[in-house]
Coordinates of C-alpha atoms in Angstrom, one line a residue:
M1 CA 26.8 -25.4 -7.3
D2 CA 24.2 -28.2 -8.1
P3 CA 20.7 -26.2 -8.7
S4 CA 19.1 -29.5 -6.9
Q5 CA 20.6 -28.7 -3.8
D6 CA 18.6 -25.8 -1.2
D7 CA 20.2 -22.7 -2.0
P8 CA 22.6 -21.8 0.9
F9 CA 21.2 -18.3 1.3
D10 CA 18.4 -19.3 3.2
K11 CA 20.5 -20.7 5.9
P12 CA 22.3 -18.7 8.5
P13 CA 26.2 -18.8 7.6
C14 CA 28.8 -21.2 9.8
R15 CA 29.4 -20.3 13.4
G16 CA 32.9 -20.8 12.9
C17 CA 34.2 -19.2 9.3
S18 CA 31.3 -17.7 8.5
S19 CA 30.9 -19.4 5.0
Y20 CA 27.7 -20.5 3.5
L21 CA 26.6 -24.0 4.5
V22 CA 26.2 -26.9 1.9
E23 CA 24.6 -29.9 2.5
P24 CA 25.7 -31.6 4.3
Y25 CA 26.5 -29.8 8.0
I26 CA 26.4 -29.8 11.5
K27 CA 23.9 -28.9 14.1
C28 CA 24.5 -28.8 18.0
A29 CA 21.8 -30.7 19.5
E30 CA 22.7 -29.1 22.9
C31 CA 23.1 -25.4 22.2
G32 CA 19.8 -23.6 21.9
P33 CA 17.5 -22.4 21.5
S34 CA 18.9 -20.6 18.1
P35 CA 20.3 -23.0 16.1
F36 CA 24.3 -23.7 16.0
L37 CA 25.3 -24.7 12.7
L38 CA 29.4 -25.8 11.1
C39 CA 30.3 -26.7 8.5
L40 CA 32.3 -30.1 8.2
Q41 CA 35.9 -28.4 8.4
C42 CA 34.9 -26.3 11.5
F43 CA 33.4 -29.8 12.9
T44 CA 36.9 -31.8 12.2
R45 CA 38.8 -29.0 13.4
G46 CA 37.0 -29.4 16.8
Y47 CA 35.6 -25.5 17.1
E48 CA 34.3 -24.3 20.0
Y49 CA 32.7 -21.0 21.0
K50 CA 31.3 -19.9 24.0
K51 CA 29.2 -22.4 25.5
H52 CA 29.2 -24.4 22.5
Q53 CA 32.2 -27.8 23.6
S54 CA 33.6 -29.8 20.6
D55 CA 31.8 -33.2 22.9
H56 CA 28.7 -31.8 22.5
K57 CA 26.1 -34.2 20.9
Y58 CA 25.3 -33.2 17.4
E59 CA 23.2 -33.5 14.3
I60 CA 23.8 -34.6 10.6
M61 CA 21.8 -32.2 8.5
T62 CA 21.5 -33.0 5.0
S63 CA 17.8 -33.5 2.9
D64 CA 19.9 -36.6 0.5
F65 CA 16.9 -39.3 1.9
P66 CA 13.5 -40.1 0.0
I67 CA 10.6 -38.8 1.2
L68 CA 7.7 -39.7 -1.4
E69 CA 9.3 -42.8 -3.4
P70 CA 12.6 -44.6 -3.6
G71 CA 14.8 -42.6 -6.7
W72 CA 13.7 -38.7 -5.4
T73 CA 15.7 -37.2 -2.3
A74 CA 14.1 -34.5 -0.4
Q75 CA 16.5 -31.8 -2.4
E76 CA 15.2 -33.3 -5.6
E77 CA 11.6 -32.6 -4.3
M78 CA 12.0 -29.4 -3.0
A79 CA 14.0 -28.4 -6.3
L80 CA 11.1 -30.2 -8.5
L81 CA 8.7 -27.8 -6.9
E82 CA 10.3 -24.9 -7.3
A83 CA 10.8 -25.8 -11.1
V84 CA 7.3 -25.9 -11.5
M85 CA 6.3 -22.4 -10.0
D86 CA 8.7 -21.0 -11.8
C87 CA 8.4 -22.3 -15.4
G88 CA 4.7 -23.2 -15.1
F89 CA 2.9 -26.1 -15.0
G90 CA 3.1 -28.1 -17.8
N91 CA 6.3 -27.3 -19.4
W92 CA 7.9 -30.2 -18.0
Q93 CA 10.6 -29.9 -20.6
D94 CA 11.9 -26.6 -18.6
V95 CA 11.1 -27.6 -15.2
A96 CA 13.5 -30.4 -16.7
Y97 CA 16.3 -28.2 -17.9
Q98 CA 16.1 -26.2 -14.4
M99 CA 16.0 -29.8 -12.2
R100 CA 19.2 -31.1 -13.8
T101 CA 19.1 -34.6 -12.7
K102 CA 15.8 -36.0 -13.7
T103 CA 14.1 -36.1 -17.4
K104 CA 10.8 -34.3 -18.8
E105 CA 9.2 -37.6 -18.3
E106 CA 10.5 -38.3 -14.9
C107 CA 9.3 -35.0 -13.8
E108 CA 6.2 -35.2 -15.4
S109 CA 5.1 -39.2 -14.2
H110 CA 6.4 -38.1 -10.6
Y111 CA 4.6 -34.9 -10.1
M112 CA 1.2 -36.4 -11.6
K113 CA 1.6 -39.4 -9.2
N114 CA 2.5 -37.9 -5.7
F115 CA 1.2 -34.4 -6.3
I116 CA -1.9 -34.6 -8.3
N117 CA -3.6 -38.0 -8.4
N118 CA -2.5 -38.8 -5.1
P119 CA -5.4 -39.3 -2.3
L120 CA -3.2 -39.1 0.7
F121 CA -1.7 -35.5 -0.7
S122 CA -5.3 -34.5 -1.6
S123 CA -6.7 -35.4 1.6
T124 CA -4.1 -33.3 3.4
L125 CA -4.2 -30.3 2.2
L126 CA -7.9 -30.7 2.8
S127 CA -7.3 -30.8 6.3
L128 CA -4.9 -28.6 6.4
R129 CA -7.1 -25.9 4.7
Q130 CA -10.2 -26.9 7.2
M131 CA -7.6 -26.5 10.2
E132 CA -6.5 -22.8 8.9
E133 CA -10.0 -21.6 8.5
A134 CA -10.9 -23.0 11.6
R135 CA -7.9 -20.9 13.1
T136 CA -9.0 -18.0 11.5
A137 CA -12.7 -17.9 11.9
D138 CA -12.8 -16.3 15.4
S139 CA -9.9 -14.0 14.4
A140 CA -10.3 -10.8 11.8
I141 CA -11.7 -11.4 8.7
P142 CA -8.8 -10.8 5.6
F143 CA -9.6 -8.7 3.3
K144 CA -11.2 -10.5 -0.4
P145 CA -10.7 -8.5 -3.4
A146 CA -13.6 -6.9 -5.1
D147 CA -15.4 -8.9 -7.9
D148 CA -14.5 -6.2 -10.3
P149 CA -11.2 -4.0 -9.5
P150 CA -11.4 -0.3 -10.8
R151 CA -10.2 0.7 -14.0
P152 CA -8.9 3.9 -13.8
S153 CA -8.1 5.4 -17.3
F154 CA -4.1 6.1 -18.5
D155 CA -3.1 9.2 -17.4
S156 CA -5.4 9.8 -14.8
Q157 CA -5.3 11.4 -11.4
L158 CA -6.2 7.9 -9.8
S159 CA -3.9 6.1 -12.2
R160 CA -1.1 8.4 -11.1
D161 CA -2.3 7.3 -7.3
M162 CA -2.1 3.8 -7.7
A163 CA 1.5 4.5 -9.1
G164 CA 0.6 3.0 -12.7
Y165 CA -1.1 -0.5 -11.1
M166 CA -3.7 -1.6 -13.5
P167 CA -5.9 -3.8 -10.6
A168 CA -8.1 -5.4 -13.6
R169 CA -4.6 -6.9 -15.5
A170 CA -2.5 -7.3 -11.8
D171 CA 0.5 -5.2 -13.8
F172 CA 2.2 -2.0 -13.0
M173 CA 2.3 0.2 -16.6
E174 CA 5.8 0.0 -15.9
E175 CA 7.0 -2.7 -13.2
F176 CA 9.6 -2.8 -11.0
D177 CA 13.3 -3.0 -12.0
N178 CA 11.4 -2.9 -15.9
Y179 CA 14.6 -3.2 -17.8
A180 CA 15.6 -6.4 -15.6
E181 CA 15.4 -8.5 -19.0
W182 CA 18.1 -6.7 -20.7
D183 CA 20.5 -8.2 -18.8
L184 CA 18.8 -11.6 -19.8
K185 CA 18.3 -11.0 -23.6
D186 CA 21.8 -12.0 -25.0
I187 CA 23.0 -15.1 -23.2
D188 CA 22.5 -18.6 -24.9
F189 CA 23.7 -21.8 -22.9
V190 CA 26.2 -23.6 -25.5
D191 CA 28.0 -26.8 -25.1
D192 CA 31.2 -25.5 -25.3
D193 CA 31.0 -22.9 -22.2
S194 CA 33.5 -23.3 -20.0
D195 CA 32.7 -24.2 -16.3
I196 CA 32.7 -20.7 -15.0
L197 CA 31.8 -19.1 -18.3
H198 CA 28.2 -21.6 -17.6
A199 CA 28.4 -20.8 -13.9
L200 CA 28.1 -17.2 -14.2
K201 CA 25.2 -17.2 -16.7
V202 CA 23.3 -19.5 -14.0
A203 CA 24.1 -16.8 -11.9
V204 CA 23.0 -14.2 -14.2
V205 CA 19.6 -16.2 -14.4
D206 CA 19.5 -16.8 -10.9
I207 CA 19.7 -12.6 -10.6
Y208 CA 16.9 -12.4 -13.2
H209 CA 15.0 -14.4 -11.2
S210 CA 15.2 -12.7 -7.7
R211 CA 14.0 -9.7 -9.9
L212 CA 11.2 -11.1 -10.7
K213 CA 10.1 -12.8 -7.1
E214 CA 10.3 -8.8 -5.7
R215 CA 7.8 -7.8 -8.5
Q216 CA 5.7 -10.6 -7.3
R217 CA 6.1 -9.5 -3.8
R218 CA 5.2 -6.1 -4.1
K219 CA 1.8 -7.1 -6.3
K220 CA 1.4 -9.6 -3.3
I221 CA 1.5 -6.7 -0.7
I222 CA -0.8 -4.5 -3.0
R223 CA -3.6 -7.3 -3.0
D224 CA -3.1 -8.5 0.5
H225 CA -3.7 -4.9 2.0
G226 CA -6.8 -4.0 -0.3
L227 CA -5.0 -1.2 -2.0
I228 CA -6.1 -1.9 -5.7
N229 CA -9.6 0.2 -4.6
L230 CA -7.5 3.1 -3.5
R231 CA -10.6 5.5 -3.1
K232 CA -12.2 2.7 -0.9
F233 CA -8.8 2.0 1.4
Q234 CA -8.6 6.0 1.7
I235 CA -12.4 6.2 2.8
L236 CA -11.8 3.9 5.4
E237 CA -9.1 5.7 6.7
R238 CA -11.2 8.8 7.3
R239 CA -13.3 6.7 9.9
Y240 CA -10.1 7.5 12.4
P241 CA -9.8 10.8 14.0
K242 CA -7.1 13.1 13.0
E243 CA -4.2 12.1 15.2
V244 CA -4.8 8.0 14.3
Q245 CA -4.5 9.4 10.5
D246 CA -1.8 11.0 10.4
L247 CA -0.1 7.7 12.3
Y248 CA -1.9 5.9 9.6
D249 CA -0.1 7.6 7.1
A250 CA 3.3 7.6 8.9
M251 CA 3.2 3.8 9.4
R252 CA 2.0 2.9 5.9
R253 CA 5.7 1.9 4.9
F254 CA 5.6 -0.8 7.7
A255 CA 2.7 -2.8 5.9
R256 CA 5.3 -4.7 3.8
V257 CA 6.9 -6.3 7.1
V258 CA 3.9 -7.4 8.3
G259 CA 0.7 -9.4 7.1
P260 CA -2.9 -7.0 6.6
V261 CA -4.6 -8.5 9.6
E262 CA -1.3 -7.9 11.7
H263 CA -1.1 -4.4 10.7
D264 CA -4.8 -3.6 10.7
K265 CA -4.6 -4.7 14.6
F266 CA -1.7 -2.3 15.2
I267 CA -3.7 0.6 13.8
E268 CA -7.0 -0.6 15.6
S269 CA -5.1 -0.3 19.3
H270 CA -3.5 3.0 18.3
A271 CA -7.0 4.5 17.5
L272 CA -8.0 2.6 20.8
E273 CA -5.0 4.0 23.0
F274 CA -6.6 7.7 21.2
E275 CA -9.9 7.0 22.5
L276 CA -8.7 6.0 26.4
R277 CA -6.1 8.8 26.3
R278 CA -9.2 11.0 24.8
E279 CA -11.2 9.7 27.6
I280 CA -8.5 10.3 30.4
R281 CA -8.2 14.1 29.6
R282 CA -11.8 14.2 29.9
L283 CA -11.8 12.5 33.2
Q284 CA -9.2 14.7 34.6
E285 CA -11.1 17.7 33.7
Y286 CA -14.0 17.0 35.8
R287 CA -11.6 16.0 38.5
R288 CA -10.2 19.7 38.3
E289 CA -13.4 21.2 38.2
G290 CA -14.5 19.1 41.2
I291 CA -16.9 17.1 39.7
Q292 CA -16.8 13.6 41.7
S293 CA -20.2 11.8 40.0
F294 CA -21.1 10.9 36.4
C295 CA -24.3 12.5 37.2
G296 CA -22.3 15.9 37.9
A297 CA -20.3 15.6 35.0
K298 CA -23.5 15.3 32.8
V299 CA -24.7 19.0 34.5
Y300 CA -20.9 20.1 33.5
D301 CA -21.1 19.2 29.7
R302 CA -24.3 20.7 29.3
V303 CA -23.5 24.2 30.9
K304 CA -20.1 23.8 29.5
R305 CA -21.9 23.2 25.6
V306 CA -24.3 26.5 26.7
R307 CA -21.2 28.2 27.5
E308 CA -19.4 27.7 24.2
D309 CA -22.4 28.3 22.3
E310 CA -23.1 31.9 23.9
R311 CA -19.0 32.5 23.1
S312 CA -19.4 31.5 19.2
K313 CA -22.4 34.4 19.5
R314 CA -20.3 36.8 20.6
N315 CA -17.5 35.5 18.7
M316 CA -20.0 36.0 15.3
L317 CA -21.3 39.5 16.5
C318 CA -17.3 40.6 16.8
E319 CA -16.9 39.6 13.3
V320 CA -19.6 41.6 11.8
L321 CA -19.1 44.4 13.5
Q322 CA -15.4 44.7 12.6
Y323 CA -16.8 44.7 8.4
I324 CA -19.9 46.7 9.4
H325 CA -20.1 48.0 5.8
D326 CA -21.1 44.4 4.2
D327 CA -24.5 45.0 4.5
R328 CA -25.3 41.9 2.5
A329 CA -22.7 40.1 5.5
C330 CA -24.9 42.1 8.3
Q331 CA -28.1 40.8 6.6
Q332 CA -27.0 37.4 7.0
W333 CA -25.3 37.4 10.1
L334 CA -29.0 38.7 11.8
H335 CA -30.8 36.1 10.3
K336 CA -28.5 33.3 11.3
Q337 CA -29.0 34.6 14.7
A338 CA -32.7 35.0 14.5
A339 CA -33.0 31.2 13.9
I340 CA -30.5 30.0 16.4
D341 CA -32.3 32.0 19.1
A342 CA -35.9 30.9 17.6
G343 CA -34.3 27.3 18.3
I344 CA -34.1 26.2 14.6
T345 CA -31.0 25.2 12.7
P346 CA -30.0 27.5 10.4
V347 CA -29.5 27.0 6.2
V348 CA -26.6 29.3 6.1
T349 CA -24.0 28.2 8.3
T350 CA -21.4 30.3 7.1
I351 CA -21.0 34.2 6.3
T352 CA -20.3 34.3 2.5
T353 CA -17.1 35.4 1.8
S354 CA -16.4 34.4 5.1
G355 CA -17.4 37.4 6.3
R356 CA -15.0 39.6 4.5
R357 CA -15.1 41.8 2.3
S358 CA -14.9 39.7 -1.6
A359 CA -11.3 39.9 -3.3
P360 CA -10.5 42.4 -5.5
P361 CA -10.1 41.3 -9.5
L362 CA -6.9 40.3 -10.4
N363 CA -4.5 42.5 -12.0
L364 CA -3.3 40.8 -15.9
T365 CA -0.9 43.4 -16.4
G366 CA 2.7 42.2 -16.7
L367 CA 1.6 38.3 -15.8
P368 CA 3.2 35.5 -18.3
G369 CA 0.9 34.5 -20.9
T370 CA -1.7 37.0 -20.7
E371 CA -1.6 37.9 -24.6
K372 CA -2.7 34.1 -25.3
L373 CA -5.9 35.3 -23.9
N374 CA -8.8 36.6 -25.4
E375 CA -11.2 39.0 -23.5
R376 CA -14.0 36.6 -22.0
E377 CA -10.7 34.4 -20.7
K378 CA -9.1 37.7 -19.2
E379 CA -12.3 38.4 -17.3
L380 CA -12.5 34.9 -15.8
C381 CA -9.0 35.0 -14.7
Q382 CA -9.3 38.1 -13.1
V383 CA -13.1 37.3 -11.3
V384 CA -11.3 33.9 -10.5
R385 CA -7.9 35.3 -9.3
L386 CA -6.2 32.8 -11.9
V387 CA -2.6 33.7 -13.6
P388 CA -3.0 33.0 -17.0
G389 CA -0.1 30.4 -17.0
A390 CA -2.0 28.4 -14.6
Y391 CA -5.2 29.2 -16.5
L392 CA -3.9 27.8 -19.7
E393 CA -2.6 24.6 -18.3
Y394 CA -5.7 23.7 -17.1
K395 CA -7.6 24.5 -19.7
Q396 CA -5.0 22.2 -21.6
A397 CA -5.3 19.2 -19.5
L398 CA -9.2 19.1 -19.6
L399 CA -9.3 19.6 -23.1
N400 CA -6.8 16.4 -23.9
E401 CA -9.0 14.3 -21.1
C402 CA -12.5 15.3 -23.2
K403 CA -10.8 14.5 -26.7
R404 CA -9.7 11.5 -25.1
Q405 CA -13.0 10.3 -23.3
G406 CA -15.1 12.2 -25.7
G407 CA -16.6 14.3 -23.0
L408 CA -16.0 15.2 -19.5
R409 CA -17.7 15.7 -15.9
L410 CA -17.0 18.3 -13.5
A411 CA -15.8 15.1 -11.1
Q412 CA -13.1 14.5 -13.7
A413 CA -12.3 18.1 -13.9
R414 CA -11.7 18.2 -10.0
S415 CA -9.4 15.1 -10.4
L416 CA -7.2 16.3 -13.1
I417 CA -7.2 20.2 -11.7
K418 CA -6.4 20.3 -7.7
I419 CA -7.2 23.3 -6.9
D420 CA -10.5 25.1 -5.1
V421 CA -13.6 23.2 -6.2
N422 CA -15.4 26.5 -6.8
K423 CA -12.4 27.7 -9.1
T424 CA -12.4 24.3 -10.9
R425 CA -16.5 24.4 -11.5
K426 CA -16.1 28.4 -12.7
I427 CA -13.6 27.3 -14.9
Y428 CA -15.3 23.9 -16.2
D429 CA -18.8 26.2 -16.3
F430 CA -16.5 28.7 -18.7
L431 CA -15.2 26.0 -21.0
I432 CA -18.6 24.1 -21.4
K433 CA -20.2 27.3 -22.2
E434 CA -17.6 28.9 -24.7
G435 CA -17.5 25.2 -27.0
Y436 CA -14.1 24.3 -25.5
I437 CA -15.3 20.7 -24.2
N438 CA -18.6 19.2 -23.7
K439 CA -20.4 16.9 -21.0
A440 CA -19.9 13.7 -20.9

């Protein structure tokens, strides 16, 4: 197929024989609104389908006509723009090779004359840009990438969360379809190739170009939706209620289908729906309780809060009485209750160890990896209640990260070890104290 022609895969197939349309082809001028397209063979046979009749008016669809200057058809203009986009501006030899119908000098002079140095073309672009800005002035603000994107270190937790994407380079550590170039590395175009072999080689190159476009599409999704700063994106998600956050996680996979503004509008509409449903449930509760005015609703809410506070006091007392043998928990509860009765916000908000007796030390007898620990490490695993195998794995991960960066902070340790933050702090402090790692 001549590369200067339009890609037939971009158009719907022929309604008669379902073959891919190649220009020129026929479009019915009376059938609609969806276009009714026929190839020349089906048109000459007088193909009819449902409401379409062979005597309908028709249009001949072709791009074989000049647009900007004689000698350059619309097909060649589109092929030139695609070649410049694929090969890059200035690579006129490769552009001419992809064009096949024009020389290097013709491609360069035509492009510079009509698309670079043409004042009419530049003014048209300016007016289109102004129209686009005016159209989006009152709509949602599109995402603007940060001036200094994050630079996660290799093999860090943030890098793994971002699937290996490096925002500063706009590349992945391992590209999508990473071995696509292997199918292309041994292909060599020679003059004595047969037509079939030449067509096969061109098809392989086209397949490779489609893989490159898929890579660019994935990177564009990341940039357009603001995923280059994952932590900031997650903070924005937390402003929604829990139910909307769950919906956000479920619908994130559809972000590739619509643009970032449309996707945000979709999520915001569901957040609004959630707020409306919650308000409806509140009004229904007022109606069930016989409240008919907003003044009565305020009184009801105030009395309801007092009733819930009294209920929480009774529940705390029951919890403390259940563990009355824990003197420290009882004293803490009494101080908290005295602060509540005095109208002061208590400093201690929860009972130590959740009002329960401290868990006994972990028995390390028979656990794998115990023989690799020294006495101090065994004591740590018993107190923290951490199996030796997991401790050794966490220890090695922290040692590797500290050696690579020359130091380690507690926040970095917590990003590497996804366990309870209190346990992570104890392990981090222990390794600092024993001299295994040093602070950054």
